[in-house]
Amino acid sequence: MPNKISELKNNVDQEVTLAGWLYKGRSSGKVQFLIVRDGTGLCQCIVEKGKVSDELFEQLKHLGQESSLTVTGVVRTEERSVGGHELAVTAAEIISPATDYPITPKSHGTDFLLKNRHLHLRSQGQWCIGKIRHTVIDAIRRFFNDNGFTLIDTPIFTAMVGEDKQSLFEVDYFGEPLHLTQTGQLHLESAAMSFGKVYCFGPTFRAEKSKTRRHLTEFWMVEPEVAFTDLDELLELAENFVSFIVARVLGDNKSQLETLGADIAALEKIKPPFYRLTYTEAVDILTGEKTKQFMASQLEQLQNTKQQAESKITELEQQQKGQIKQWQKDKIAAELIELRGVLAETDTKIENNPKHAKLAAEFRWGKDLGGSDETIISQMHDKPIFVTHYPKDAKAFYMKTDRDDEKVVLNFDLLAPAGFGEIIGGSVREDDYEKLTAKIEKQGLEIKNYEWYLDLRKYGSVPHGGFGLGVERTVAWLTGEKHIRQCIAFPRMMDKVYI
RNA sequence: UCCCCGAUAGCUCAAUUGGUAGAGCGAGCGGCUGUUAACCGCUAGGUCGUAGGUUCGAGUCCUACUCGGGGAGCCA
C-alpha cells in the first residue's frame, strides 16, 4: 500500500511511496517540482538531476498534467511546500501518461467547468468543498443520532403533495402518475408518532423553474420531526444543530476553509442564540428607514468600488501604452482582465440594488418574503436569523395556525448571515383534525389522498413539528461559494444536466 | 413565464467605436538548481455562436434563432 500524503507528518526522514496524479509540474533546469495529489492532499516532489536516472528525469520533465504515477523518496519538512512537507524523489513510475488535460491551473468559466465536471472534481477547490460536504453530512447524522433521533427513510416515489403541485416531477409508475418526493415530512410525521424524535435524509426533487444561485432541481435535505414540541423548542433545536455543524467543520476542515478563502472568523461567531424576528418585524424592517439607508449606503459602496475599478483600469491602460518591458505589459493585461470582471459584477449589483430596494420598500404584509428580501435581512446580520410567524395564506396547508393570532402560522425560516439567505424552513404542524381537513379542502387537494395523514390527527394527535435543512445551501454558506451548484458533485439544474 | 447581460484561438479575455484579427495561459521545442498561477526565447493554433439584412467595406450596426450567465416569481 502506498503512503498517504495526509499522513506524511508521521514519515519525516523516512522513505515513502506515493501513488497519485500529477497536479502540476514546473521545471527549472536541473531540478523539477512536481505537485502530486493522491486524494488525501497535495505534496511537492523534488526531482534533482543526478538523483534519478537521466532517462527518468527527461520523462518526468515532459509528463502532462493529471498523468498517474508513483513516486518514491524521503520525506522532509519544508515550509515553502504545500502541506509543509516535500519528497526528495529517488524513484518514480509512470502508470498512465496524460496529455492535453483540458483544465489548466488558470481561470475558467462556469460553463466550461461544468461540461468538464468529471475532471473538475479533481481540482483543489472542488476537493475542498467535497471534504467539507462530507463533514457536514457526518455532523448531521452524528447530531441526530446522539440526540435521541431515529433515522427513518421516507419514499422517493410518492403520491403526496407537500408544498405545491406545480413544482413536482411526475413519473410514470406502471401506468400510474406518481411524483418524486419534494419532502419526506408527511411520512416522517407518522413515524414521529411511533418513535418520538425522527429524521430522514436523502435527495429531494423540485421542478421549480428557478435559475438562481440557490436552486437545484435535485438536492439533499435532512428533515427532523419531533413529537411533543413547540415553536420555541424547534428554534432551539435548529440553532444547536446548525452551530454543531459549523463547529465540526471548523474542527475538521480548517485548512480546506482557508484554501477556499472562507470567512473563518465569521463562522467562529456562529453559536446560539441566533437572532429571532417575527415576519411582521421583518416586514417593518424591510419597509422602514433602516433598510432604505442600508440599501443606499450599499449602493454608495458599490459605486465607490466601481469608480476605483474604473480609475485603476484607466491608469493601467495608460501604463500599457508607455515604454515598458513585455513582461510588465503581460502583467497589466492580466490585471485588466480581473478588474473588468470585478467591474461587470459590480455593475450587475448596482443595477439590482434599486430593484431590490423597491421590492423591499413596497413589500406588503401578507406576501411570502422574496429572495432579495431575505438577502437584505441576511446582509444586516452577522449571525443566522430566525424569521417566524408568516401569514397563513402564504404558507403550506400543514402548518399550524397561531392560536393567539389566526392570521399567522407557527413556522420559521432560518437565514444564514452575510447575504447568503435561507438554509432552513420549518414549522409546527397542524394537529387539529377539523382545521387540517378544512385547509386541505381550501387548497383544492383531494381529501382521499390525505386520509392516512389525517389519521395521525384522529388517533392520539399531539403537538409536533420539524424542519428541513438544505445541504448544498449550508455547504455554500460555510465555504463562501456563491453558487450551490459547486456544492454537489453532479448538480442538476433547471433544463440542464451536464453529466 | 418575464427582465438584463453575453457568445472572438483548447482556456480566460482584448481589438482605438465600421477599415486586412491580438495578448496571456495551455500545447510543442529550447534555456535556467528552490519554484509557489515560476521565469526567458522560439513555433503551431481563428469561415469572430447560427441564419439573414444595412454598407464600397461588418468581430463591430439591425432582425430572428440557438446556447450560456445574472435576476424576478417559487423555494431547502
PDB file of N, CA, C and O in Angstrom, chain A residues 359-387:
ATOM      1  N   LEU A 359     -38.442  46.564  -4.216  1.00  0.00           N
ATOM      2  CA  LEU A 359     -39.210  45.391  -3.778  1.00  0.00           C
ATOM      3  C   LEU A 359     -39.394  45.395  -2.259  1.00  0.00           C
ATOM      4  O   LEU A 359     -40.466  45.092  -1.752  1.00  0.00           O
ATOM      5  N   ALA A 360     -38.315  45.744  -1.546  1.00  0.00           N
ATOM      6  CA  ALA A 360     -38.376  45.759  -0.080  1.00  0.00           C
ATOM      7  C   ALA A 360     -39.304  46.876   0.400  1.00  0.00           C
ATOM      8  O   ALA A 360     -40.173  46.654   1.247  1.00  0.00           O
ATOM      9  N   ALA A 361     -39.137  48.054  -0.156  1.00  0.00           N
ATOM     10  CA  ALA A 361     -39.913  49.215   0.295  1.00  0.00           C
ATOM     11  C   ALA A 361     -41.398  49.031   0.031  1.00  0.00           C
ATOM     12  O   ALA A 361     -42.248  49.464   0.811  1.00  0.00           O
ATOM     13  N   GLU A 362     -41.706  48.369  -1.079  1.00  0.00           N
ATOM     14  CA  GLU A 362     -43.111  48.205  -1.449  1.00  0.00           C
ATOM     15  C   GLU A 362     -43.710  46.908  -0.927  1.00  0.00           C
ATOM     16  O   GLU A 362     -44.823  46.542  -1.278  1.00  0.00           O
ATOM     17  N   PHE A 363     -42.935  46.225  -0.097  1.00  0.00           N
ATOM     18  CA  PHE A 363     -43.421  44.959   0.442  1.00  0.00           C
ATOM     19  C   PHE A 363     -44.662  45.193   1.295  1.00  0.00           C
ATOM     20  O   PHE A 363     -44.739  46.118   2.076  1.00  0.00           O
ATOM     21  N   ARG A 364     -45.664  44.344   1.096  1.00  0.00           N
ATOM     22  CA  ARG A 364     -46.893  44.469   1.878  1.00  0.00           C
ATOM     23  C   ARG A 364     -47.118  43.204   2.687  1.00  0.00           C
ATOM     24  O   ARG A 364     -46.911  42.094   2.184  1.00  0.00           O
ATOM     25  N   TRP A 365     -47.569  43.386   3.907  1.00  0.00           N
ATOM     26  CA  TRP A 365     -47.848  42.266   4.804  1.00  0.00           C
ATOM     27  C   TRP A 365     -48.775  41.272   4.099  1.00  0.00           C
ATOM     28  O   TRP A 365     -49.788  41.678   3.526  1.00  0.00           O
ATOM     29  N   GLY A 366     -48.398  40.005   4.128  1.00  0.00           N
ATOM     30  CA  GLY A 366     -49.265  39.002   3.526  1.00  0.00           C
ATOM     31  C   GLY A 366     -48.548  38.168   2.471  1.00  0.00           C
ATOM     32  O   GLY A 366     -48.860  37.005   2.268  1.00  0.00           O
ATOM     33  N   LYS A 367     -47.580  38.768   1.795  1.00  0.00           N
ATOM     34  CA  LYS A 367     -46.809  38.034   0.794  1.00  0.00           C
ATOM     35  C   LYS A 367     -45.721  37.225   1.477  1.00  0.00           C
ATOM     36  O   LYS A 367     -45.311  37.542   2.592  1.00  0.00           O
ATOM     37  N   ASP A 368     -45.234  36.200   0.761  1.00  0.00           N
ATOM     38  CA  ASP A 368     -44.074  35.483   1.273  1.00  0.00           C
ATOM     39  C   ASP A 368     -42.844  36.356   1.026  1.00  0.00           C
ATOM     40  O   ASP A 368     -42.810  37.122   0.067  1.00  0.00           O
ATOM     41  N   LEU A 369     -41.845  36.239   1.895  1.00  0.00           N
ATOM     42  CA  LEU A 369     -40.629  37.025   1.678  1.00  0.00           C
ATOM     43  C   LEU A 369     -39.921  36.518   0.418  1.00  0.00           C
ATOM     44  O   LEU A 369     -39.771  35.328   0.222  1.00  0.00           O
ATOM     45  N   GLY A 370     -39.491  37.441  -0.417  1.00  0.00           N
ATOM     46  CA  GLY A 370     -38.789  37.068  -1.637  1.00  0.00           C
ATOM     47  C   GLY A 370     -37.311  36.831  -1.371  1.00  0.00           C
ATOM     48  O   GLY A 370     -36.808  37.154  -0.306  1.00  0.00           O
ATOM     49  N   GLY A 371     -36.644  36.279  -2.376  1.00  0.00           N
ATOM     50  CA  GLY A 371     -35.218  36.006  -2.255  1.00  0.00           C
ATOM     51  C   GLY A 371     -34.410  37.248  -1.925  1.00  0.00           C
ATOM     52  O   GLY A 371     -33.532  37.230  -1.060  1.00  0.00           O
ATOM     53  N   SER A 372     -34.740  38.344  -2.595  1.00  0.00           N
ATOM     54  CA  SER A 372     -33.963  39.562  -2.368  1.00  0.00           C
ATOM     55  C   SER A 372     -34.242  40.141  -0.979  1.00  0.00           C
ATOM     56  O   SER A 372     -33.360  40.714  -0.354  1.00  0.00           O
ATOM     57  N   ASP A 373     -35.489  39.967  -0.498  1.00  0.00           N
ATOM     58  CA  ASP A 373     -35.825  40.464   0.843  1.00  0.00           C
ATOM     59  C   ASP A 373     -35.031  39.708   1.907  1.00  0.00           C
ATOM     60  O   ASP A 373     -34.510  40.293   2.850  1.00  0.00           O
ATOM     61  N   GLU A 374     -34.963  38.396   1.705  1.00  0.00           N
ATOM     62  CA  GLU A 374     -34.197  37.577   2.643  1.00  0.00           C
ATOM     63  C   GLU A 374     -32.725  37.952   2.605  1.00  0.00           C
ATOM     64  O   GLU A 374     -32.060  37.999   3.637  1.00  0.00           O
ATOM     65  N   THR A 375     -32.220  38.221   1.399  1.00  0.00           N
ATOM     66  CA  THR A 375     -30.821  38.607   1.267  1.00  0.00           C
ATOM     67  C   THR A 375     -30.546  39.892   2.047  1.00  0.00           C
ATOM     68  O   THR A 375     -29.537  39.999   2.747  1.00  0.00           O
ATOM     69  N   ILE A 376     -31.453  40.847   1.950  1.00  0.00           N
ATOM     70  CA  ILE A 376     -31.250  42.122   2.640  1.00  0.00           C
ATOM     71  C   ILE A 376     -31.194  41.908   4.150  1.00  0.00           C
ATOM     72  O   ILE A 376     -30.263  42.374   4.823  1.00  0.00           O
ATOM     73  N   ILE A 377     -32.161  41.177   4.686  1.00  0.00           N
ATOM     74  CA  ILE A 377     -32.177  40.931   6.129  1.00  0.00           C
ATOM     75  C   ILE A 377     -30.933  40.156   6.539  1.00  0.00           C
ATOM     76  O   ILE A 377     -30.297  40.448   7.549  1.00  0.00           O
ATOM     77  N   SER A 378     -30.571  39.197   5.719  1.00  0.00           N
ATOM     78  CA  SER A 378     -29.383  38.395   5.990  1.00  0.00           C
ATOM     79  C   SER A 378     -28.114  39.250   5.999  1.00  0.00           C
ATOM     80  O   SER A 378     -27.244  39.091   6.845  1.00  0.00           O
ATOM     81  N   GLN A 379     -28.032  40.201   5.077  1.00  0.00           N
ATOM     82  CA  GLN A 379     -26.849  41.065   4.997  1.00  0.00           C
ATOM     83  C   GLN A 379     -26.724  41.980   6.209  1.00  0.00           C
ATOM     84  O   GLN A 379     -25.649  42.449   6.544  1.00  0.00           O
ATOM     85  N   MET A 380     -27.849  42.255   6.865  1.00  0.00           N
ATOM     86  CA  MET A 380     -27.830  43.163   8.003  1.00  0.00           C
ATOM     87  C   MET A 380     -27.366  42.483   9.290  1.00  0.00           C
ATOM     88  O   MET A 380     -27.221  43.143  10.301  1.00  0.00           O
ATOM     89  N   HIS A 381     -27.175  41.157   9.246  1.00  0.00           N
ATOM     90  CA  HIS A 381     -26.833  40.430  10.467  1.00  0.00           C
ATOM     91  C   HIS A 381     -25.553  39.618  10.324  1.00  0.00           C
ATOM     92  O   HIS A 381     -25.179  39.231   9.225  1.00  0.00           O
ATOM     93  N   ASP A 382     -24.896  39.373  11.490  1.00  0.00           N
ATOM     94  CA  ASP A 382     -23.645  38.608  11.471  1.00  0.00           C
ATOM     95  C   ASP A 382     -23.824  37.197  12.027  1.00  0.00           C
ATOM     96  O   ASP A 382     -22.873  36.442  12.113  1.00  0.00           O
ATOM     97  N   LYS A 383     -25.051  36.880  12.424  1.00  0.00           N
ATOM     98  CA  LYS A 383     -25.355  35.509  12.845  1.00  0.00           C
ATOM     99  C   LYS A 383     -26.655  35.106  12.171  1.00  0.00           C
ATOM    100  O   LYS A 383     -27.411  35.959  11.714  1.00  0.00           O
ATOM    101  N   PRO A 384     -26.953  33.801  12.103  1.00  0.00           N
ATOM    102  CA  PRO A 384     -28.200  33.388  11.447  1.00  0.00           C
ATOM    103  C   PRO A 384     -29.427  34.015  12.106  1.00  0.00           C
ATOM    104  O   PRO A 384     -29.412  34.311  13.296  1.00  0.00           O
ATOM    105  N   ILE A 385     -30.458  34.214  11.291  1.00  0.00           N
ATOM    106  CA  ILE A 385     -31.667  34.889  11.756  1.00  0.00           C
ATOM    107  C   ILE A 385     -32.870  33.972  11.557  1.00  0.00           C
ATOM    108  O   ILE A 385     -33.104  33.490  10.445  1.00  0.00           O
ATOM    109  N   PHE A 386     -33.635  33.799  12.627  1.00  0.00           N
ATOM    110  CA  PHE A 386     -34.917  33.116  12.505  1.00  0.00           C
ATOM    111  C   PHE A 386     -35.978  34.141  12.137  1.00  0.00           C
ATOM    112  O   PHE A 386     -36.074  35.189  12.782  1.00  0.00           O
ATOM    113  N   VAL A 387     -36.766  33.841  11.115  1.00  0.00           N
ATOM    114  CA  VAL A 387     -37.950  34.658  10.839  1.00  0.00           C
ATOM    115  C   VAL A 387     -39.150  33.746  11.077  1.00  0.00           C
ATOM    116  O   VAL A 387     -39.233  32.665  10.483  1.00  0.00           O
TER     117      VAL A 387
END
